[in-house]
Coordinates of N, CA and C in Angstrom, one line a residue:
M588 N 65.4 384.8 53.5 CA 65.4 385.2 54.6 C 66.6 385.1 55.9
Q589 N 66.6 385.4 56.7 CA 67.6 385.2 58.1 C 66.9 384.7 58.4
N590 N 68.3 384.2 59.7 CA 67.0 384.2 60.9 C 66.5 382.9 60.9
A591 N 66.4 381.5 59.8 CA 64.8 381.0 59.9 C 65.2 379.6 60.7
R592 N 64.3 379.3 61.4 CA 64.9 377.9 61.7 C 64.7 376.9 61.1
V593 N 64.2 376.9 59.7 CA 65.0 375.9 58.6 C 64.4 376.7 57.6
T594 N 65.4 375.7 56.6 CA 65.5 376.6 55.5 C 65.8 374.6 54.3
F595 N 64.8 374.9 53.6 CA 65.4 373.2 52.4 C 66.5 373.8 51.1
A596 N 66.8 373.1 50.8 CA 68.2 372.9 49.6 C 67.5 372.3 48.6
V597 N 66.9 373.1 47.6 CA 66.1 373.0 46.4 C 67.7 371.8 46.0
V598 N 67.1 370.6 45.2 CA 67.8 369.8 44.2 C 66.2 369.6 42.8
H599 N 66.1 369.9 41.5 CA 65.8 370.3 40.6 C 65.7 369.0 40.2
G600 N 64.8 368.9 38.7 CA 64.2 367.7 38.1 C 65.2 368.1 36.6
L601 N 65.0 366.7 35.5 CA 65.5 366.3 34.5 C 65.1 368.0 33.4
G602 N 66.3 368.2 33.4 CA 65.5 370.0 32.3 C 65.0 370.9 32.1
E603 N 65.1 371.6 33.5 CA 65.0 372.1 34.3 C 66.4 372.9 35.1
H604 N 65.4 373.6 36.2 CA 66.3 374.6 36.7 C 65.5 375.1 38.0
G605 N 67.2 375.7 39.1 CA 66.2 376.0 40.1 C 64.9 376.9 40.5
G606 N 65.5 377.4 39.8 CA 64.9 379.2 39.8 C 63.3 379.1 39.4
R607 N 62.7 377.6 38.8 CA 61.9 377.2 39.1 C 61.0 377.0 40.0
Y608 N 61.9 377.5 41.9 CA 60.8 376.9 42.8 C 60.9 378.4 43.5
G609 N 61.1 379.3 42.6 CA 60.4 380.4 43.6 C 59.2 380.7 43.9
R610 N 58.3 379.9 43.7 CA 56.4 379.4 44.0 C 56.5 378.2 45.4
F611 N 57.1 377.7 45.4 CA 58.3 376.9 46.6 C 58.3 378.0 48.0
A612 N 59.6 379.3 47.5 CA 59.8 379.1 48.5 C 59.3 380.6 49.3
R613 N 58.2 381.1 48.0 CA 57.3 382.0 48.5 C 56.2 380.9 49.3
G614 N 55.3 380.4 48.9 CA 55.2 379.3 50.2 C 56.2 379.2 51.1
M615 N 56.7 378.2 51.5 CA 57.3 378.1 52.9 C 57.7 378.8 53.1
A616 N 58.2 380.2 53.0 CA 58.3 381.4 53.7 C 57.1 382.0 54.5
A617 N 55.8 381.2 54.4 CA 54.9 381.1 54.8 C 54.9 381.0 55.5
H618 N 55.1 379.7 55.8 CA 55.4 379.0 57.2 C 56.9 380.3 57.8
G619 N 57.4 380.6 57.6 CA 58.3 381.4 58.6 C 60.6 380.3 58.1
M620 N 59.8 379.6 57.1 CA 60.9 378.9 56.2 C 61.7 379.7 55.2
A621 N 63.1 378.9 54.9 CA 63.7 379.7 54.4 C 64.4 378.5 52.7
T622 N 64.2 379.1 51.2 CA 64.9 378.3 51.2 C 65.2 378.5 49.8
Y623 N 66.8 377.6 49.6 CA 67.9 378.1 48.2 C 67.4 376.5 47.4
A624 N 68.0 376.8 45.7 CA 67.7 376.3 45.5 C 68.9 376.6 43.8
V625 N 69.5 374.4 43.7 CA 70.7 374.7 42.5 C 70.4 374.8 41.4
D626 N 72.0 375.0 40.7 CA 71.2 374.1 39.4 C 72.2 373.4 38.9
L627 N 71.9 371.8 39.4 CA 73.0 370.7 38.8 C 74.2 370.8 37.2
R628 N 74.6 370.6 37.1 CA 75.1 370.4 35.9 C 75.0 370.2 34.4
G629 N 75.0 370.9 33.4 CA 73.8 370.5 32.4 C 73.2 371.7 32.7
H630 N 72.6 372.1 34.1 CA 71.1 372.4 33.5 C 71.7 374.1 33.9
G631 N 70.1 374.5 33.6 CA 69.8 376.3 34.1 C 70.7 376.5 33.8
E632 N 71.7 377.6 34.7 CA 72.9 378.9 34.5 C 74.2 377.8 34.5
S633 N 73.7 376.6 34.9 CA 75.2 375.0 35.0 C 76.0 375.6 34.1
A634 N 77.2 375.5 34.2 CA 78.1 375.2 33.1 C 77.5 373.4 33.1
G635 N 78.2 373.2 31.5 CA 78.1 371.4 31.7 C 77.4 371.1 30.3
R636 N 77.7 370.1 29.8 CA 77.2 370.1 28.4 C 75.1 369.2 29.1
R637 N 74.3 370.3 27.8 CA 73.0 369.4 28.9 C 72.2 368.9 28.8
G638 N 71.7 368.4 29.6 CA 71.4 366.8 30.4 C 72.2 365.7 29.6
H639 N 73.8 366.1 30.1 CA 74.5 365.0 30.3 C 75.0 364.8 31.9
V640 N 75.6 364.0 31.9 CA 76.7 363.4 33.1 C 76.9 362.2 32.6
D641 N 78.8 362.2 33.5 CA 79.8 360.9 32.7 C 79.5 360.2 34.0
S642 N 78.7 360.2 34.9 CA 78.5 359.6 36.2 C 77.6 359.8 36.7
W643 N 77.0 359.4 37.5 CA 75.2 359.2 38.6 C 76.3 360.0 40.1
S644 N 77.5 359.7 40.1 CA 78.0 360.2 41.0 C 77.9 361.7 41.1
Q645 N 78.4 361.9 40.1 CA 78.9 363.8 39.1 C 77.0 364.6 40.0
W646 N 76.3 364.0 40.4 CA 75.4 364.5 40.5 C 75.7 364.6 42.2
I647 N 75.4 363.3 43.3 CA 75.5 363.6 44.1 C 76.7 364.5 44.8
E648 N 77.6 364.6 43.7 CA 78.5 364.6 45.1 C 77.9 366.7 44.8
D649 N 77.5 367.2 43.5 CA 76.9 368.8 43.2 C 76.2 369.2 44.3
A650 N 75.2 367.4 44.5 CA 73.8 368.3 45.4 C 74.8 367.9 46.7
A651 N 75.4 367.3 47.4 CA 76.1 367.5 49.0 C 76.9 368.4 48.6
A652 N 77.5 368.6 47.7 CA 77.7 370.1 48.0 C 77.4 371.1 48.3
F653 N 76.1 371.3 47.5 CA 76.1 372.2 47.2 C 74.5 372.2 48.7
V654 N 74.1 371.3 49.1 CA 73.6 371.1 50.2 C 74.7 371.4 51.3
E655 N 75.5 371.8 51.0 CA 76.8 371.8 52.6 C 77.0 373.1 52.4
Q656 N 76.8 374.1 51.5 CA 77.3 375.5 51.5 C 76.5 376.2 51.4
V657 N 74.5 375.4 51.5 CA 73.5 376.2 52.5 C 73.7 375.9 53.3
D658 N 73.9 375.2 54.1 CA 74.3 374.5 55.2 C 75.1 375.5 56.4
K659 N 76.2 376.3 56.0 CA 76.9 377.1 55.8 C 76.9 378.1 56.3
E660 N 75.7 378.2 55.2 CA 75.3 380.2 55.6 C 73.6 380.1 56.0
S661 N 72.9 378.7 57.2 CA 71.8 379.2 57.3 C 72.2 378.5 59.2
Q662 N 71.5 379.2 59.7 CA 71.7 379.3 60.9 C 70.8 378.0 61.4
G663 N 69.9 378.0 61.3 CA 68.9 376.5 61.4 C 68.7 375.5 61.0
E664 N 68.0 374.3 60.5 CA 68.4 373.3 60.7 C 67.7 373.7 59.2
V665 N 69.1 372.6 57.9 CA 68.8 372.1 55.9 C 68.4 371.0 56.2
I666 N 67.4 371.4 55.3 CA 66.7 369.8 55.2 C 67.0 369.9 53.6
P667 N 67.3 368.7 52.6 CA 66.9 368.6 51.6 C 66.3 368.5 51.1
L668 N 66.0 368.4 49.9 CA 65.0 368.3 49.3 C 65.0 367.9 47.9
G669 N 65.1 367.1 47.3 CA 64.7 366.4 46.3 C 63.4 366.3 44.9
H670 N 63.5 367.4 44.2 CA 62.2 366.9 43.1 C 62.8 366.6 41.8
S671 N 61.2 364.9 41.5 CA 61.8 363.7 39.8 C 63.2 363.8 40.2
F672 N 64.4 364.0 38.9 CA 65.2 362.8 39.3 C 66.2 363.7 40.4
G673 N 66.0 365.0 40.7 CA 66.0 365.9 42.0 C 66.6 364.9 43.3
G674 N 65.2 363.6 43.1 CA 64.5 363.1 44.0 C 65.0 361.9 44.5
V675 N 65.3 361.0 42.9 CA 67.1 360.1 43.3 C 67.8 360.4 43.4
V676 N 68.9 361.4 43.2 CA 69.8 362.0 43.8 C 69.8 362.4 44.7
M677 N 68.5 362.6 45.9 CA 68.3 362.8 46.7 C 68.9 361.4 47.8
L678 N 68.2 360.6 46.9 CA 67.9 359.6 47.9 C 69.6 358.9 47.5
S679 N 69.8 359.4 46.4 CA 71.7 358.7 46.6 C 72.2 359.0 47.0
A680 N 72.4 360.6 47.2 CA 73.1 361.0 48.5 C 72.7 360.3 50.0
V681 N 72.1 360.6 50.6 CA 71.0 360.3 51.1 C 72.4 358.5 52.0
R682 N 72.2 358.0 50.8 CA 72.3 355.6 50.8 C 74.0 356.5 51.0
S683 N 74.8 357.1 50.4 CA 76.4 356.9 49.9 C 77.0 357.8 50.9
G684 N 75.7 358.2 51.7 CA 76.6 358.7 53.0 C 77.2 360.4 53.3
R685 N 76.6 361.0 51.9 CA 77.4 362.0 51.7 C 76.1 363.2 53.0
L686 N 75.2 363.6 52.4 CA 74.5 364.3 53.4 C 75.0 364.2 55.2
K687 N 76.3 363.6 55.0 CA 76.0 364.0 57.2 C 75.6 364.8 57.8
R688 N 74.9 365.6 57.1 CA 74.4 366.6 58.2 C 72.9 366.8 58.6
A689 N 72.8 365.6 58.0 CA 71.4 366.1 57.5 C 70.4 365.4 58.3
R690 N 69.4 365.6 59.2 CA 68.7 364.6 59.8 C 67.6 364.5 59.8
R691 N 67.3 364.8 58.1 CA 65.5 364.6 57.3 C 65.8 364.4 55.9
F692 N 65.4 364.6 55.3 CA 65.1 365.2 53.8 C 63.4 364.8 53.3
I693 N 63.3 365.3 52.0 CA 62.6 365.2 51.7 C 62.4 364.9 49.4
V694 N 61.5 364.0 49.5 CA 61.6 363.7 48.1 C 60.1 364.1 47.3
S695 N 60.0 364.7 46.2 CA 58.5 364.6 45.4 C 58.6 364.1 44.9
S696 N 57.4 363.5 44.1 CA 57.7 363.0 42.4 C 58.6 362.5 42.4
P697 N 59.7 361.6 43.4 CA 60.8 361.3 42.6 C 61.2 360.1 41.5
A698 N 62.1 360.6 39.9 CA 61.6 359.8 39.0 C 61.8 357.9 38.6
L699 N 61.3 357.6 39.9 CA 62.0 356.3 40.3 C 61.4 354.9 39.0
R700 N 60.6 355.6 38.4 CA 59.6 354.9 37.6 C 59.0 355.5 36.8
L701 N 58.7 356.2 34.8 CA 57.7 356.1 34.0 C 56.6 355.8 34.0
T702 N 55.8 356.2 33.9 CA 54.5 356.2 33.6 C 54.5 355.6 32.1
K703 N 54.9 355.6 31.5 CA 54.9 354.6 30.4 C 56.4 354.1 30.4
E704 N 56.6 352.8 30.4 CA 57.8 352.1 30.6 C 58.1 352.6 28.9
V705 N 60.6 352.6 28.6 CA 60.4 352.4 28.2 C 60.8 350.8 27.1
P706 N 59.8 350.4 26.1 CA 60.6 348.9 25.3 C 61.8 348.5 25.9
A707 N 62.0 347.2 26.1 CA 62.6 347.0 26.6 C 63.5 346.5 25.6
A708 N 63.1 346.2 24.4 CA 64.6 346.2 22.8 C 64.8 347.6 23.2
L709 N 64.4 349.1 23.2 CA 64.9 349.9 23.8 C 65.9 350.8 24.2
D710 N 65.2 350.0 24.9 CA 66.5 350.2 26.3 C 67.8 349.3 26.6
V711 N 67.4 348.2 26.3 CA 68.8 346.9 25.9 C 70.2 348.2 25.4
A712 N 69.2 348.8 23.9 CA 69.8 349.0 23.0 C 70.7 350.7 23.8
S713 N 69.9 351.3 24.2 CA 70.1 353.1 25.0 C 71.7 352.7 25.7
K714 N 71.4 350.9 26.8 CA 72.6 350.8 27.4 C 73.7 350.9 27.1
A715 N 73.7 350.2 25.5 CA 74.6 349.5 24.5 C 75.1 351.3 23.5
L716 N 74.6 351.6 23.4 CA 75.2 353.2 23.6 C 75.9 354.1 23.9
A717 N 74.8 354.4 25.3 CA 75.9 354.5 26.9 C 77.0 354.6 27.0
R718 N 77.6 353.2 26.4 CA 79.0 352.8 26.3 C 79.3 353.1 25.6
V719 N 79.4 353.2 24.0 CA 80.1 353.5 22.4 C 79.8 355.0 22.4
L720 N 78.2 355.7 22.7 CA 78.1 356.2 22.3 C 77.6 357.5 23.5
P721 N 78.2 357.8 24.4 CA 78.4 358.7 25.8 C 77.0 360.0 25.5
K722 N 77.7 360.8 24.7 CA 76.9 362.0 24.5 C 75.8 361.7 23.3
L723 N 75.5 360.9 23.2 CA 74.4 361.0 22.2 C 73.4 361.7 22.5
T724 N 72.4 362.6 22.7 CA 71.3 363.7 22.5 C 69.9 363.1 21.9
V725 N 69.1 362.7 23.0 CA 68.2 362.6 22.5 C 66.7 363.2 23.6
G726 N 65.4 363.5 22.7 CA 65.0 365.0 23.5 C 63.8 363.3 24.6
N727 N 64.4 363.9 26.4 CA 63.6 363.5 26.5 C 62.2 363.4 26.9
N728 N 61.1 363.7 26.2 CA 60.1 363.7 26.1 C 59.3 363.7 27.2
V729 N 59.4 364.7 27.9 CA 58.6 365.5 28.6 C 57.0 366.1 28.3
D730 N 56.0 366.2 28.5 CA 54.8 367.1 27.9 C 55.2 368.2 28.9
P731 N 55.6 369.5 28.3 CA 54.7 370.0 30.0 C 53.4 370.5 30.0
A732 N 52.4 369.3 29.4 CA 51.7 370.1 29.5 C 51.3 368.9 31.0
T733 N 52.3 367.8 30.6 CA 52.3 366.8 32.4 C 52.3 367.5 33.9
I734 N 52.6 368.7 34.0 CA 54.1 368.6 34.8 C 52.5 370.0 35.9
S735 N 50.8 369.8 35.4 CA 50.8 371.1 36.2 C 49.5 371.6 35.8
R736 N 48.6 371.4 36.4 CA 46.5 371.7 35.6 C 46.3 373.0 35.2
I737 N 47.3 373.9 35.9 CA 47.6 375.9 35.7 C 48.2 376.2 34.9
P738 N 47.4 376.1 33.7 CA 48.1 376.6 32.0 C 49.3 377.7 32.2
E739 N 48.7 378.5 32.8 CA 49.8 379.3 32.7 C 51.2 379.0 33.3
M740 N 51.6 377.6 34.4 CA 52.4 376.7 34.4 C 53.3 376.7 33.8
V741 N 52.7 375.3 32.7 CA 52.5 375.5 31.7 C 53.0 376.1 31.1
E742 N 52.5 376.9 30.5 CA 53.7 378.1 29.7 C 54.7 378.4 30.1
A743 N 55.2 379.1 31.1 CA 55.8 379.8 31.8 C 57.0 378.8 31.6
Y744 N 56.9 376.8 32.0 CA 58.1 375.7 31.5 C 58.2 376.1 29.8
R745 N 57.8 375.8 29.1 CA 57.4 375.6 27.7 C 57.9 376.5 26.5
T746 N 58.4 378.1 28.2 CA 58.7 379.1 27.0 C 60.1 379.4 28.1
D747 N 60.3 378.6 28.5 CA 61.6 378.9 29.5 C 62.7 379.0 29.0
P748 N 63.7 380.1 28.7 CA 64.6 379.8 28.4 C 66.3 378.6 29.1
L749 N 65.9 378.6 29.8 CA 66.7 377.6 30.4 C 65.6 375.6 30.3
V750 N 65.5 375.6 30.8 CA 64.7 374.7 30.2 C 64.7 373.9 29.6
H751 N 65.3 372.8 29.5 CA 65.4 372.2 28.0 C 65.4 370.7 27.8
S752 N 64.9 369.8 26.1 CA 64.3 368.9 26.7 C 66.0 367.5 26.5
K753 N 66.4 367.5 26.7 CA 67.5 367.0 26.1 C 67.8 365.8 27.4
I754 N 68.8 365.5 27.5 CA 69.0 363.3 28.3 C 70.0 362.4 27.0
T755 N 71.2 362.4 27.5 CA 72.5 361.6 26.9 C 72.1 360.3 27.3
T756 N 72.5 359.4 26.4 CA 72.7 358.0 26.7 C 72.9 357.5 28.4
R757 N 74.5 358.0 28.5 CA 75.0 358.4 29.8 C 74.2 358.6 30.5
L758 N 73.2 359.7 30.2 CA 72.5 360.6 31.8 C 71.5 359.1 31.6
Y759 N 70.5 358.9 31.4 CA 69.7 357.6 30.6 C 69.9 356.4 31.5
A760 N 71.0 355.7 30.9 CA 72.4 355.0 31.4 C 72.3 354.9 32.8
E761 N 72.9 355.7 34.0 CA 73.4 355.6 35.1 C 71.8 356.3 35.8
W762 N 70.9 357.2 35.2 CA 69.4 357.4 35.6 C 68.6 355.7 36.3
R763 N 68.6 355.2 35.5 CA 68.1 354.3 35.8 C 68.8 353.0 36.6
R764 N 70.2 352.9 36.9 CA 71.1 351.8 37.0 C 70.6 352.3 38.8
A765 N 70.2 354.3 39.0 CA 70.3 355.2 40.4 C 68.9 354.2 41.1
C766 N 67.9 354.2 40.2 CA 67.3 354.1 39.9 C 67.1 352.8 40.7
A767 N 67.3 351.8 40.7 CA 67.3 350.3 40.4 C 68.1 350.0 42.6
E768 N 69.3 351.2 42.1 CA 69.3 350.4 43.4 C 69.0 351.2 44.6
N769 N 68.1 352.4 44.7 CA 67.9 353.3 45.5 C 66.2 351.9 46.2
L770 N 65.6 352.1 44.9 CA 64.6 350.4 45.6 C 64.8 349.8 46.0
A771 N 66.4 348.8 45.8 CA 66.8 347.3 46.6 C 67.5 347.9 47.2
H772 N 67.6 349.1 47.8 CA 68.1 349.3 49.7 C 67.3 351.0 50.1
A773 N 66.2 350.2 49.9 CA 66.0 351.6 50.4 C 65.9 351.0 52.2
A774 N 65.9 350.3 52.5 CA 65.5 349.9 54.3 C 67.1 351.0 54.6
E775 N 67.9 351.0 53.7 CA 69.0 350.9 54.6 C 69.5 352.4 54.5
I776 N 68.1 353.7 54.3 CA 68.3 354.7 54.3 C 68.1 355.0 56.4
R777 N 68.7 355.5 56.4 CA 68.8 355.3 58.2 C 67.9 356.9 59.0
I778 N 68.0 358.2 58.1 CA 67.2 359.4 58.5 C 65.8 359.7 57.8
P779 N 64.9 359.7 58.6 CA 63.4 360.6 58.4 C 63.3 361.2 57.3
F780 N 62.4 360.7 56.3 CA 62.0 360.9 54.6 C 60.6 361.0 54.9
L781 N 60.3 362.8 54.1 CA 58.5 361.9 53.2 C 58.5 362.4 51.9
I782 N 57.6 361.2 51.4 CA 57.6 361.1 50.5 C 56.4 362.6 49.8
L783 N 56.3 362.9 48.8 CA 55.4 363.2 47.8 C 54.7 363.1 47.2
A784 N 54.0 362.7 46.3 CA 53.4 362.0 45.0 C 52.1 362.7 44.7
G785 N 51.7 362.9 43.8 CA 50.7 363.8 43.1 C 49.9 361.9 42.2
T786 N 48.7 361.8 42.9 CA 47.7 360.5 42.5 C 47.6 360.3 40.6
D787 N 47.3 361.7 39.9 CA 47.9 361.7 38.7 C 48.8 362.2 38.0
D788 N 49.9 361.4 38.7 CA 51.4 362.4 38.1 C 51.2 361.1 36.9
R789 N 51.2 362.2 35.5 CA 51.2 361.6 33.3 C 52.8 361.2 33.4
L790 N 53.5 361.5 34.4 CA 54.9 360.8 33.7 C 56.0 360.5 34.9
I791 N 55.7 360.5 35.9 CA 56.0 359.4 36.7 C 55.8 358.2 37.3
D792 N 55.3 357.0 37.4 CA 54.4 356.3 38.8 C 54.2 356.9 39.7
P793 N 52.7 357.0 39.9 CA 52.9 357.4 41.8 C 52.7 355.8 42.6
E794 N 53.1 354.6 41.9 CA 53.4 353.5 42.4 C 54.7 353.5 43.3
S795 N 55.1 353.6 42.2 CA 57.3 353.8 42.3 C 57.0 354.9 44.1
S796 N 56.1 355.3 44.0 CA 56.6 356.6 45.2 C 55.7 355.4 46.6
R797 N 54.8 354.6 46.4 CA 54.2 353.7 47.2 C 55.7 352.9 46.9
E798 N 56.6 352.2 46.2 CA 57.4 351.0 46.4 C 58.0 351.1 47.3
L799 N 58.2 352.8 47.4 CA 59.9 353.0 47.9 C 59.6 353.2 49.6
H800 N 57.9 353.7 49.7 CA 57.8 354.3 50.7 C 57.6 351.9 51.8
R801 N 56.6 351.5 51.6 CA 57.1 349.9 51.6 C 58.2 349.1 52.2
K802 N 59.1 349.7 51.1 CA 60.6 349.3 51.4 C 61.3 349.6 52.7
A803 N 60.7 351.9 53.2 CA 61.8 352.2 54.5 C 60.5 352.6 54.4
P804 N 59.2 351.6 55.1 CA 58.0 352.0 56.2 C 58.0 352.8 57.7
E805 N 59.2 351.9 58.0 CA 59.8 353.8 59.5 C 60.3 354.5 59.2
M806 N 61.4 354.6 58.3 CA 62.0 356.0 57.8 C 61.2 357.1 56.9
S807 N 60.3 356.3 56.6 CA 59.5 357.3 55.3 C 57.8 357.6 56.0
E808 N 57.5 358.9 55.9 CA 56.1 358.8 55.2 C 55.2 359.2 54.0
L809 N 53.9 358.3 53.5 CA 54.6 359.1 52.4 C 53.0 360.0 52.2
R810 N 52.8 361.2 51.3 CA 51.8 361.4 51.6 C 51.4 361.6 50.0
M811 N 50.4 361.2 49.8 CA 49.3 360.4 48.1 C 49.2 362.0 47.7
L812 N 48.9 363.0 46.9 CA 48.9 363.7 47.2 C 47.8 363.9 45.2
E813 N 46.4 363.6 46.1 CA 44.5 363.6 45.5 C 45.0 365.1 44.2
G814 N 44.7 363.8 42.6 CA 44.9 364.9 41.5 C 46.1 365.7 41.3
R815 N 46.8 365.4 41.6 CA 47.8 366.9 41.6 C 49.3 365.8 40.3
Y816 N 49.5 366.8 39.8 CA 50.8 366.1 38.1 C 52.1 366.0 38.9
H817 N 52.4 366.3 38.1 CA 54.2 366.3 38.8 C 54.5 366.9 39.4
E818 N 54.2 367.8 39.3 CA 54.9 369.5 40.2 C 53.3 369.8 41.1
P819 N 53.7 369.7 42.2 CA 52.4 369.4 43.4 C 53.1 371.1 43.9
F820 N 54.5 371.7 43.9 CA 54.1 372.9 44.0 C 54.0 374.1 43.2
N821 N 53.6 373.5 42.4 CA 53.3 374.1 40.7 C 52.5 373.9 40.2
D822 N 51.4 373.5 41.1 CA 50.1 372.8 40.7 C 48.7 373.4 41.0
L823 N 47.4 373.5 41.3 CA 46.2 373.8 41.6 C 46.2 373.5 43.0
G824 N 46.3 373.7 44.3 CA 46.4 373.3 45.7 C 48.0 373.3 46.5
S825 N 48.5 373.8 45.8 CA 49.8 373.4 45.7 C 49.8 374.5 47.7
D826 N 49.1 375.3 47.8 CA 48.8 376.0 49.7 C 49.0 374.1 50.8
E827 N 47.9 373.3 50.7 CA 47.7 372.4 51.3 C 48.9 371.5 51.3
V828 N 50.0 372.0 50.1 CA 51.5 370.9 49.9 C 52.1 371.7 51.0
F829 N 52.5 373.1 50.7 CA 53.0 373.5 51.9 C 52.7 373.1 52.9
A830 N 51.3 372.9 53.4 CA 50.8 373.2 54.6 C 51.3 371.8 55.4
I831 N 51.6 370.2 54.5 CA 51.8 369.3 54.7 C 53.2 369.1 55.1
I832 N 53.9 369.9 54.3 CA 55.6 369.2 54.7 C 55.9 370.3 56.1
S833 N 55.2 371.5 55.9 CA 55.1 372.6 57.7 C 54.9 371.6 58.8
E834 N 53.8 370.5 58.4 CA 53.4 370.3 59.3 C 53.7 368.9 59.7
W835 N 54.7 368.6 58.4 CA 55.2 366.8 58.9 C 56.7 367.6 59.8
V836 N 57.6 368.9 59.1 CA 58.6 369.5 60.3 C 58.6 369.6 61.4
Q837 N 56.9 370.2 61.6 CA 57.2 370.7 63.2 C 57.0 369.5 63.3
K838 N 56.6 367.9 63.3 CA 56.4 367.1 63.9 C 57.3 366.9 64.3
Q839 N 57.8 366.8 63.2 CA 58.8 365.9 63.7 C 61.0 366.3 64.2

């Protein structure tokens, strides 16, 4: 969409890719807003070992370079948006000052804490493995049925050849550290942001989004989406979510 006054720069979640945000793009186009989406390294059509980064900073750099490129190609305001793992990346990028031109941003179901926490012994073991076997790959345990209440969306995820179910020990350790840092330092965020979270998310704990908002009450607006699963853009009632985003954009 040329000459849009607002363009979203979308960073996806773990194991998926930017091509899955067509529904979001169409939904926001109905409100006169454009969308670009990226494939982070190790995902989608991008190069790199599936589900791996050597350092969380690599994804921060990926996101920052992507937002900068979208900014060059857009005439209006660019609003970065991160979903799930991408939401954690976006929080890290903002906190580190890498999104210098962004005036505001959005996180959707930010993956700050799992609904079912990893047992403490396994968590400690995974951190040790991240040092000695950083590229050891395990399943990410994402159940496709948790992403949406729309059977067709679940099946599309399940059969998408660009979706993978992998995570390395290093990425797991880097993600856990990034989550802790973002929650601990959320009050340092100095630009407005919108938090979207489904109350029935069975993958990421909705309470972690509430905690994020409590730690940055002046800069954040929290919208808890009743009954929604992990992917509010691909779930029942998505038109309402698109309207919420549009309202927030215009209000800001």
